[in-house]
PDB file of C-alpha atoms and ligand atoms in Angstrom:
ATOM      1  CA  MET A  20     162.046  -7.516 -55.619  1.00 85.00           C
ATOM      2  CA  SER A  21     164.117  -7.590 -52.203  1.00 96.00           C
ATOM      3  CA  PHE A  22     163.920 -11.203 -51.640  1.00 97.00           C
ATOM      4  CA  VAL A  23     165.407 -13.308 -54.742  1.00 97.00           C
ATOM      5  CA  ARG A  24     165.490 -16.924 -55.114  1.00 97.00           C
ATOM      6  CA  SER A  25     168.970 -18.713 -55.653  1.00 97.00           C
ATOM      7  CA  GLU A  26     170.563 -22.288 -55.274  1.00 96.00           C
ATOM      8  CA  ASP A  27     173.687 -23.763 -54.693  1.00 95.00           C
ATOM      9  CA  GLY A  28     174.770 -27.233 -53.463  1.00 91.00           C
ATOM     10  CA  GLY A  29     171.325 -28.436 -53.825  1.00 92.00           C
ATOM     11  CA  VAL A  30     170.161 -25.779 -51.132  1.00 97.00           C
ATOM     12  CA  PRO A  31     167.371 -23.380 -52.295  1.00 98.00           C
ATOM     13  CA  VAL A  32     167.312 -20.195 -50.405  1.00 98.00           C
ATOM     14  CA  LEU A  33     165.905 -16.588 -50.638  1.00 98.00           C
ATOM     15  CA  ARG A  34     168.748 -14.099 -50.613  1.00 98.00           C
ATOM     16  CA  ILE A  35     167.637 -10.530 -49.305  1.00 98.00           C
ATOM     17  CA  ARG A  36     169.319  -8.322 -51.658  1.00 98.00           C
ATOM     18  CA  PRO A  37     169.260  -4.710 -49.883  1.00 98.00           C
ATOM     19  CA  LEU A  38     171.097  -6.645 -46.681  1.00 98.00           C
ATOM     20  CA  GLU A  39     173.476  -8.465 -48.745  1.00 98.00           C
ATOM     21  CA  GLU A  40     174.458  -5.307 -50.919  1.00 97.00           C
ATOM     22  CA  ALA A  41     174.953  -3.541 -47.503  1.00 97.00           C
ATOM     23  CA  GLY A  42     177.487  -6.197 -46.778  1.00 96.00           C
ATOM     24  CA  CYS A  43     175.687  -9.335 -44.993  1.00 97.00           C
ATOM     25  CA  LEU A  44     174.901 -12.795 -45.825  1.00 98.00           C
ATOM     26  CA  ALA A  45     171.081 -12.852 -45.614  1.00 98.00           C
ATOM     27  CA  LEU A  46     169.250 -16.054 -46.533  1.00 98.00           C
ATOM     28  CA  PHE A  47     166.008 -17.644 -45.878  1.00 98.00           C
ATOM     29  CA  THR A  48     165.749 -21.555 -46.732  1.00 98.00           C
ATOM     30  CA  LEU A  49     163.133 -22.871 -48.897  1.00 98.00           C
ATOM     31  CA  ARG A  50     161.175 -26.344 -49.110  1.00 97.00           C
ATOM     32  CA  PRO A  51     161.840 -29.098 -49.295  1.00 95.00           C
ATOM     33  CA  LEU A  52     164.693 -28.936 -46.983  1.00 97.00           C
ATOM     34  CA  GLY A  53     164.142 -29.016 -43.098  1.00 97.00           C
ATOM     35  CA  PHE A  54     166.352 -27.286 -40.372  1.00 97.00           C
ATOM     36  CA  ALA A  55     164.858 -28.470 -37.147  1.00 95.00           C
ATOM     37  CA  PRO A  56     164.124 -32.097 -35.886  1.00 94.00           C
ATOM     38  CA  GLY A  57     159.996 -32.856 -35.665  1.00 95.00           C
ATOM     39  CA  PRO A  58     157.782 -35.005 -37.085  1.00 95.00           C
ATOM     40  CA  LEU A  59     158.733 -34.912 -40.750  1.00 95.00           C
ATOM     41  CA  HIS A  60     162.696 -34.593 -40.126  1.00 96.00           C
ATOM     42  CA  THR A  61     164.844 -36.660 -37.999  1.00 96.00           C
ATOM     43  CA  ALA A  62     168.002 -35.305 -36.195  1.00 96.00           C
ATOM     44  CA  ASP A  63     170.260 -37.015 -38.443  1.00 96.00           C
ATOM     45  CA  GLU A  64     168.304 -35.785 -41.618  1.00 96.00           C
ATOM     46  CA  VAL A  65     168.458 -32.231 -39.947  1.00 97.00           C
ATOM     47  CA  ARG A  66     172.220 -32.461 -39.251  1.00 96.00           C
ATOM     48  CA  ARG A  67     172.831 -33.345 -42.997  1.00 96.00           C
ATOM     49  CA  THR A  68     170.687 -30.698 -44.107  1.00 97.00           C
ATOM     50  CA  ARG A  69     172.229 -28.178 -41.840  1.00 97.00           C
ATOM     51  CA  ALA A  70     175.807 -29.682 -43.260  1.00 97.00           C
ATOM     52  CA  ALA A  71     174.456 -28.657 -47.044  1.00 97.00           C
ATOM     53  CA  LEU A  72     173.390 -25.422 -46.105  1.00 97.00           C
ATOM     54  CA  THR A  73     176.959 -24.641 -44.360  1.00 97.00           C
ATOM     55  CA  ARG A  74     178.829 -25.868 -47.302  1.00 96.00           C
ATOM     56  CA  ALA A  75     176.830 -24.264 -50.005  1.00 97.00           C
ATOM     57  CA  TRP A  76     176.500 -20.856 -48.463  1.00 97.00           C
ATOM     58  CA  LEU A  77     178.123 -19.942 -44.591  1.00 96.00           C
ATOM     59  CA  PRO A  78     181.571 -19.335 -43.964  1.00 94.00           C
ATOM     60  CA  ARG A  79     181.246 -21.593 -40.838  1.00 93.00           C
ATOM     61  CA  PRO A  80     178.338 -23.667 -38.799  1.00 94.00           C
ATOM     62  CA  ALA A  81     175.974 -21.206 -37.461  1.00 96.00           C
ATOM     63  CA  VAL A  82     174.769 -20.309 -34.032  1.00 96.00           C
ATOM     64  CA  VAL A  83     171.396 -21.276 -32.834  1.00 96.00           C
ATOM     65  CA  VAL A  84     169.285 -20.879 -29.684  1.00 97.00           C
ATOM     66  CA  ARG A  85     166.623 -22.603 -28.269  1.00 97.00           C
ATOM     67  CA  GLN A  86     163.449 -20.591 -29.209  1.00 97.00           C
ATOM     68  CA  VAL A  87     160.718 -20.280 -26.771  1.00 97.00           C
ATOM     69  CA  HIS A  88     158.371 -17.580 -28.177  1.00 96.00           C
ATOM     70  CA  GLY A  89     160.174 -14.998 -25.717  1.00 97.00           C
ATOM     71  CA  THR A  90     161.939 -11.552 -25.865  1.00 98.00           C
ATOM     72  CA  THR A  91     165.539 -12.311 -24.994  1.00 98.00           C
ATOM     73  CA  VAL A  92     168.231 -11.444 -27.282  1.00 98.00           C
ATOM     74  CA  LEU A  93     171.852 -12.980 -26.530  1.00 97.00           C
ATOM     75  CA  PRO A  94     174.912 -11.599 -27.670  1.00 97.00           C
ATOM     76  CA  VAL A  95     176.924 -13.876 -29.178  1.00 95.00           C
ATOM     77  CA  GLY A  96     180.588 -13.671 -27.223  1.00 77.00           C
ATOM     78  CA  PRO A  97     184.009 -14.792 -28.162  1.00 67.00           C
ATOM     79  CA  MET A  98     183.468 -18.044 -30.213  1.00 60.00           C
ATOM     80  CA  PRO A  99     186.287 -20.771 -30.704  1.00 56.00           C
ATOM     81  CA  GLY A 100     187.661 -19.872 -34.357  1.00 58.00           C
ATOM     82  CA  PRO A 101     187.304 -22.216 -37.077  1.00 55.00           C
ATOM     83  CA  ASP A 102     188.365 -25.850 -35.827  1.00 54.00           C
ATOM     84  CA  PRO A 103     191.567 -26.599 -37.742  1.00 49.00           C
ATOM     85  CA  HIS A 104     190.445 -30.211 -37.675  1.00 51.00           C
ATOM     86  CA  ALA A 105     187.536 -29.829 -40.020  1.00 55.00           C
ATOM     87  CA  PRO A 106     184.544 -29.262 -37.744  1.00 73.00           C
ATOM     88  CA  ASP A 107     181.406 -31.095 -38.614  1.00 88.00           C
ATOM     89  CA  PRO A 108     179.623 -28.563 -40.589  1.00 93.00           C
ATOM     90  CA  GLY A 109     176.371 -30.104 -39.389  1.00 93.00           C
ATOM     91  CA  GLU A 110     176.936 -29.446 -35.909  1.00 92.00           C
ATOM     92  CA  TRP A 111     175.615 -25.762 -35.334  1.00 94.00           C
ATOM     93  CA  SER A 112     176.157 -24.120 -31.830  1.00 92.00           C
ATOM     94  CA  LEU A 113     173.386 -23.666 -29.259  1.00 93.00           C
ATOM     95  CA  LEU A 114     174.130 -20.378 -27.347  1.00 94.00           C
ATOM     96  CA  GLY A 115     171.054 -20.657 -24.971  1.00 94.00           C
ATOM     97  CA  GLU A 116     167.532 -20.306 -24.709  1.00 97.00           C
ATOM     98  CA  ALA A 117     166.290 -17.115 -26.559  1.00 98.00           C
ATOM     99  CA  ASP A 118     164.473 -15.758 -29.636  1.00 98.00           C
ATOM    100  CA  GLY A 119     167.271 -13.737 -30.856  1.00 98.00           C
ATOM    101  CA  MET A 120     171.039 -13.231 -30.962  1.00 98.00           C
ATOM    102  CA  VAL A 121     173.174  -9.990 -31.564  1.00 98.00           C
ATOM    103  CA  THR A 122     176.795 -10.108 -32.985  1.00 97.00           C
ATOM    104  CA  GLY A 123     179.342  -7.845 -34.488  1.00 95.00           C
ATOM    105  CA  ARG A 124     181.620 -10.603 -35.446  1.00 94.00           C
ATOM    106  CA  PRO A 125     182.145 -10.861 -39.166  1.00 94.00           C
ATOM    107  CA  GLY A 126     181.627 -14.080 -40.676  1.00 94.00           C
ATOM    108  CA  LEU A 127     179.963 -15.514 -37.782  1.00 94.00           C
ATOM    109  CA  PRO A 128     176.354 -16.934 -39.144  1.00 96.00           C
ATOM    110  CA  LEU A 129     173.098 -16.701 -37.045  1.00 98.00           C
ATOM    111  CA  ALA A 130     170.304 -18.805 -37.519  1.00 98.00           C
ATOM    112  CA  VAL A 131     166.708 -19.048 -36.449  1.00 98.00           C
ATOM    113  CA  PHE A 132     164.136 -21.615 -37.537  1.00 98.00           C
ATOM    114  CA  CYS A 133     160.655 -20.684 -38.580  1.00 97.00           C
ATOM    115  CA  ALA A 134     157.270 -22.229 -40.127  1.00 97.00           C
ATOM    116  CA  ASP A 135     154.850 -19.179 -39.957  1.00 97.00           C
ATOM    117  CA  CYS A 136     156.633 -17.194 -37.575  1.00 98.00           C
ATOM    118  CA  ALA A 137     158.457 -14.198 -38.983  1.00 98.00           C
ATOM    119  CA  PRO A 138     162.563 -14.005 -38.790  1.00 98.00           C
ATOM    120  CA  VAL A 139     163.508 -10.365 -38.487  1.00 98.00           C
ATOM    121  CA  TYR A 140     167.050  -9.321 -39.731  1.00 98.00           C
ATOM    122  CA  LEU A 141     168.435  -6.361 -38.338  1.00 98.00           C
ATOM    123  CA  TYR A 142     171.752  -4.899 -39.611  1.00 98.00           C
ATOM    124  CA  ASP A 143     173.413  -1.713 -38.595  1.00 98.00           C
ATOM    125  CA  PRO A 144     176.054  -0.705 -41.728  1.00 97.00           C
ATOM    126  CA  THR A 145     177.599   2.059 -39.561  1.00 97.00           C
ATOM    127  CA  ARG A 146     178.281   0.222 -36.610  1.00 97.00           C
ATOM    128  CA  ARG A 147     178.433  -3.052 -38.247  1.00 96.00           C
ATOM    129  CA  VAL A 148     176.650  -5.067 -35.903  1.00 97.00           C
ATOM    130  CA  VAL A 149     173.788  -8.017 -36.752  1.00 98.00           C
ATOM    131  CA  ALA A 150     170.588  -9.241 -35.010  1.00 98.00           C
ATOM    132  CA  LEU A 151     168.435 -12.064 -35.967  1.00 98.00           C
ATOM    133  CA  LEU A 152     165.157 -12.320 -34.214  1.00 98.00           C
ATOM    134  CA  HIS A 153     162.304 -15.075 -33.982  1.00 98.00           C
ATOM    135  CA  ALA A 154     158.990 -13.325 -34.024  1.00 98.00           C
ATOM    136  CA  GLY A 155     155.673 -14.966 -33.690  1.00 97.00           C
ATOM    137  CA  TRP A 156     152.650 -12.880 -32.580  1.00 97.00           C
ATOM    138  CA  ARG A 157     153.513 -13.691 -28.804  1.00 97.00           C
ATOM    139  CA  GLY A 158     157.326 -12.425 -29.078  1.00 98.00           C
ATOM    140  CA  THR A 159     156.140  -9.366 -30.984  1.00 98.00           C
ATOM    141  CA  VAL A 160     153.634  -7.966 -28.897  1.00 97.00           C
ATOM    142  CA  GLY A 161     156.072  -8.882 -25.638  1.00 98.00           C
ATOM    143  CA  GLY A 162     158.678  -6.640 -27.354  1.00 98.00           C
ATOM    144  CA  VAL A 163     161.504  -8.727 -29.135  1.00 98.00           C
ATOM    145  CA  VAL A 164     161.885  -6.269 -32.043  1.00 98.00           C
ATOM    146  CA  GLU A 165     162.587  -3.643 -29.329  1.00 98.00           C
ATOM    147  CA  ARG A 166     164.838  -5.789 -27.508  1.00 98.00           C
ATOM    148  CA  GLY A 167     166.725  -6.688 -30.751  1.00 98.00           C
ATOM    149  CA  LEU A 168     167.296  -3.099 -31.407  1.00 98.00           C
ATOM    150  CA  GLU A 169     168.234  -2.374 -27.549  1.00 98.00           C
ATOM    151  CA  ALA A 170     170.914  -5.429 -27.986  1.00 98.00           C
ATOM    152  CA  MET A 171     172.788  -3.563 -31.003  1.00 98.00           C
ATOM    153  CA  GLY A 172     172.767  -0.398 -29.095  1.00 98.00           C
ATOM    154  CA  ALA A 173     174.153  -2.301 -26.225  1.00 97.00           C
ATOM    155  CA  VAL A 174     176.942  -4.043 -28.323  1.00 96.00           C
ATOM    156  CA  ALA A 175     177.794  -1.473 -30.760  1.00 96.00           C
ATOM    157  CA  GLY A 176     176.009   1.636 -30.185  1.00 97.00           C
ATOM    158  CA  THR A 177     173.658   1.420 -33.033  1.00 98.00           C
ATOM    159  CA  ARG A 178     171.048   3.947 -33.407  1.00 98.00           C
ATOM    160  CA  PRO A 179     167.712   2.655 -34.737  1.00 98.00           C
ATOM    161  CA  ALA A 180     167.689   5.414 -37.497  1.00 98.00           C
ATOM    162  CA  ASP A 181     170.744   3.784 -39.008  1.00 98.00           C
ATOM    163  CA  VAL A 182     169.381   0.038 -39.038  1.00 98.00           C
ATOM    164  CA  LEU A 183     168.504  -2.019 -42.465  1.00 98.00           C
ATOM    165  CA  ALA A 184     165.625  -4.328 -41.461  1.00 98.00           C
ATOM    166  CA  ALA A 185     164.046  -6.996 -43.397  1.00 98.00           C
ATOM    167  CA  ILE A 186     160.941  -9.372 -42.153  1.00 98.00           C
ATOM    168  CA  GLY A 187     161.183 -12.709 -44.022  1.00 98.00           C
ATOM    169  CA  PRO A 188     158.332 -14.917 -45.074  1.00 98.00           C
ATOM    170  CA  ALA A 189     155.734 -15.334 -42.380  1.00 98.00           C
ATOM    171  CA  ILE A 190     151.958 -16.422 -42.516  1.00 98.00           C
ATOM    172  CA  GLY A 191     150.085 -13.520 -43.920  1.00 98.00           C
ATOM    173  CA  GLY A 192     146.965 -11.390 -42.850  1.00 98.00           C
ATOM    174  CA  CYS A 193     145.068 -13.744 -45.552  1.00 98.00           C
ATOM    175  CA  CYS A 194     145.683 -16.755 -43.494  1.00 98.00           C
ATOM    176  CA  TYR A 195     146.522 -16.090 -39.871  1.00 98.00           C
ATOM    177  CA  GLN A 196     143.339 -16.654 -38.099  1.00 98.00           C
ATOM    178  CA  VAL A 197     143.493 -15.459 -34.342  1.00 98.00           C
ATOM    179  CA  GLY A 198     141.412 -15.371 -31.186  1.00 97.00           C
ATOM    180  CA  GLU A 199     140.229 -12.613 -29.095  1.00 96.00           C
ATOM    181  CA  ASP A 200     143.060 -12.826 -26.623  1.00 96.00           C
ATOM    182  CA  VAL A 201     145.581 -12.148 -29.385  1.00 97.00           C
ATOM    183  CA  ARG A 202     143.399  -9.360 -30.537  1.00 97.00           C
ATOM    184  CA  ALA A 203     143.108  -7.729 -27.009  1.00 97.00           C
ATOM    185  CA  ARG A 204     147.099  -8.160 -26.863  1.00 97.00           C
ATOM    186  CA  VAL A 205     147.804  -6.556 -30.263  1.00 98.00           C
ATOM    187  CA  GLU A 206     145.422  -3.686 -29.365  1.00 98.00           C
ATOM    188  CA  ALA A 207     147.030  -3.034 -26.112  1.00 97.00           C
ATOM    189  CA  ARG A 208     150.193  -2.855 -27.743  1.00 96.00           C
ATOM    190  CA  LEU A 209     149.583  -0.857 -31.031  1.00 97.00           C
ATOM    191  CA  GLY A 210     146.398   1.260 -29.937  1.00 97.00           C
ATOM    192  CA  GLU A 211     144.579   2.696 -32.673  1.00 96.00           C
ATOM    193  CA  GLU A 212     147.214   1.301 -35.118  1.00 97.00           C
ATOM    194  CA  ALA A 213     145.886  -2.112 -34.488  1.00 98.00           C
ATOM    195  CA  ARG A 214     143.352  -1.645 -36.890  1.00 97.00           C
ATOM    196  CA  ARG A 215     146.069  -1.563 -39.581  1.00 97.00           C
ATOM    197  CA  VAL A 216     146.985  -5.060 -38.951  1.00 98.00           C
ATOM    198  CA  LEU A 217     143.762  -6.684 -37.686  1.00 98.00           C
ATOM    199  CA  ASP A 218     140.982  -7.698 -40.094  1.00 97.00           C
ATOM    200  CA  ARG A 219     137.595  -9.024 -39.350  1.00 96.00           C
ATOM    201  CA  ARG A 220     136.301 -11.003 -42.265  1.00 96.00           C
ATOM    202  CA  GLU A 221     133.095 -13.135 -42.308  1.00 96.00           C
ATOM    203  CA  GLY A 222     133.076 -13.224 -38.265  1.00 95.00           C
ATOM    204  CA  LYS A 223     136.637 -14.100 -38.201  1.00 97.00           C
ATOM    205  CA  LEU A 224     140.098 -12.216 -37.224  1.00 98.00           C
ATOM    206  CA  TYR A 225     142.965 -12.114 -39.072  1.00 98.00           C
ATOM    207  CA  LEU A 226     146.462 -10.747 -37.986  1.00 98.00           C
ATOM    208  CA  ASP A 227     148.966  -9.189 -40.478  1.00 98.00           C
ATOM    209  CA  LEU A 228     152.156 -10.277 -38.171  1.00 98.00           C
ATOM    210  CA  ALA A 229     154.495  -8.766 -40.646  1.00 98.00           C
ATOM    211  CA  GLY A 230     152.833  -5.489 -40.611  1.00 98.00           C
ATOM    212  CA  THR A 231     152.970  -5.445 -36.812  1.00 98.00           C
ATOM    213  CA  ILE A 232     156.603  -6.118 -36.854  1.00 98.00           C
ATOM    214  CA  SER A 233     157.176  -3.106 -39.464  1.00 98.00           C
ATOM    215  CA  LEU A 234     154.999  -0.904 -37.553  1.00 98.00           C
ATOM    216  CA  LEU A 235     157.036  -1.602 -34.102  1.00 98.00           C
ATOM    217  CA  LEU A 236     160.232  -1.190 -36.114  1.00 98.00           C
ATOM    218  CA  GLN A 237     159.300   2.091 -37.104  1.00 98.00           C
ATOM    219  CA  ARG A 238     157.843   3.347 -33.771  1.00 98.00           C
ATOM    220  CA  ALA A 239     161.311   2.118 -32.462  1.00 98.00           C
ATOM    221  CA  GLY A 240     162.976   4.570 -34.814  1.00 98.00           C
ATOM    222  CA  VAL A 241     163.815   2.471 -37.956  1.00 98.00           C
ATOM    223  CA  PRO A 242     162.896   4.555 -41.201  1.00 98.00           C
ATOM    224  CA  ALA A 243     160.329   2.701 -43.329  1.00 98.00           C
ATOM    225  CA  SER A 244     162.326   3.295 -46.189  1.00 98.00           C
ATOM    226  CA  ARG A 245     164.754   0.593 -44.497  1.00 98.00           C
ATOM    227  CA  VAL A 246     162.313  -1.827 -43.710  1.00 98.00           C
ATOM    228  CA  TYR A 247     161.915  -4.705 -46.489  1.00 98.00           C
ATOM    229  CA  GLY A 248     159.266  -6.919 -46.154  1.00 97.00           C
ATOM    230  CA  ALA A 249     159.160 -10.695 -48.368  1.00 95.00           C
ATOM    231  CA  GLY A 250     155.535 -10.234 -48.866  1.00 94.00           C
ATOM    232  CA  LEU A 251     155.085 -13.758 -48.933  1.00 97.00           C
ATOM    233  CA  CYS A 252     152.741 -15.739 -47.058  1.00 98.00           C
ATOM    234  CA  THR A 253     154.048 -19.350 -45.888  1.00 98.00           C
ATOM    235  CA  ALA A 254     150.472 -20.722 -45.795  1.00 98.00           C
ATOM    236  CA  CYS A 255     149.728 -19.701 -49.193  1.00 98.00           C
ATOM    237  CA  HIS A 256     152.832 -21.025 -50.835  1.00 98.00           C
ATOM    238  CA  PRO A 257     153.345 -24.787 -50.085  1.00 97.00           C
ATOM    239  CA  ASP A 258     155.712 -25.115 -53.030  1.00 97.00           C
ATOM    240  CA  LEU A 259     158.020 -22.855 -51.074  1.00 97.00           C
ATOM    241  CA  PHE A 260     157.517 -23.067 -47.459  1.00 98.00           C
ATOM    242  CA  TRP A 261     156.662 -25.141 -44.620  1.00 98.00           C
ATOM    243  CA  SER A 262     153.486 -23.732 -42.447  1.00 97.00           C
ATOM    244  CA  HIS A 263     152.950 -24.914 -39.013  1.00 96.00           C
ATOM    245  CA  ARG A 264     149.183 -23.750 -39.258  1.00 96.00           C
ATOM    246  CA  ARG A 265     148.746 -25.247 -42.852  1.00 97.00           C
ATOM    247  CA  ASP A 266     150.179 -28.402 -42.035  1.00 94.00           C
ATOM    248  CA  GLY A 267     148.643 -28.863 -38.734  1.00 94.00           C
ATOM    249  CA  GLY A 268     152.062 -29.126 -37.003  1.00 92.00           C
ATOM    250  CA  VAL A 269     153.087 -32.085 -39.040  1.00 94.00           C
ATOM    251  CA  THR A 270     155.600 -29.791 -40.889  1.00 96.00           C
ATOM    252  CA  GLY A 271     159.263 -28.795 -41.105  1.00 96.00           C
ATOM    253  CA  ARG A 272     161.077 -25.640 -40.622  1.00 97.00           C
ATOM    254  CA  MET A 273     163.036 -23.147 -42.641  1.00 98.00           C
ATOM    255  CA  ALA A 274     166.363 -21.680 -41.426  1.00 98.00           C
ATOM    256  CA  ALA A 275     166.780 -17.986 -41.451  1.00 98.00           C
ATOM    257  CA  VAL A 276     170.425 -16.895 -41.419  1.00 98.00           C
ATOM    258  CA  LEU A 277     172.234 -13.699 -41.103  1.00 98.00           C
ATOM    259  CA  ALA A 278     175.885 -12.918 -40.874  1.00 98.00           C
ATOM    260  CA  ARG A 279     178.170  -9.688 -41.549  1.00 96.00           C
ATOM    261  CA  ARG A 280     180.618 -10.779 -44.372  1.00 94.00           C
ATOM    262  CA  THR A 281     183.443  -8.867 -43.322  1.00 84.00           C
TER     263      THR A 281
HETATM  264 ZN1  LIG B 343     147.967 -16.791 -46.889  1.00 61.83          ZN
END
């Protein structure tokens, strides 16, 4: 098992062992906690929940982006060091509008929020740089995975062959019914291999989002043996995950967190 359940400070998470063993902090939070404001969680509740995660698991408050299902990956430049005057652990820093971040700074947690979309964790243990992406179907066919790898190359000279990648829990091919518009985009992107991730059952079309991301990682040069999947469908596990599709939008958000430890 690459994703292992753990709990500290009342904050249940999955820990991604291959990345952690290589020198990262790599987490995915579980229900009942919600990490972005929405119909179920107020901004105040989210601030308290983020503070609890920071205290339990993180070296400092995380950096986040305003996610727009796009392909922009922002480098995290010099950040102010830990505030000696007791920073609010629930006050996470908003970097800008994007769906990914990249940094070579140790001890700086990146976080994205998901409820069916896939978080993609990338770590290059050779050049010691991390990137964290938010990838739904739109960002995935748009190229957010490739932009993430390119950003690591620009920041640190990363070669895709050196990258360890993990794809967090996302809505699975069991539940992710999509329309013909999505099929057309996926086929345009993957060509013949689209058959591996699109499934038609009883006249309905389903997409394997994590499988699509895995294919694109491999096409970009990340070895299959270095790509780890959670293999957990967010919609199939209401005990563990929020799911935008299953819950009809009245749902919360999990947090995916990635940092270099040292
Ligand atoms: Zn499912």
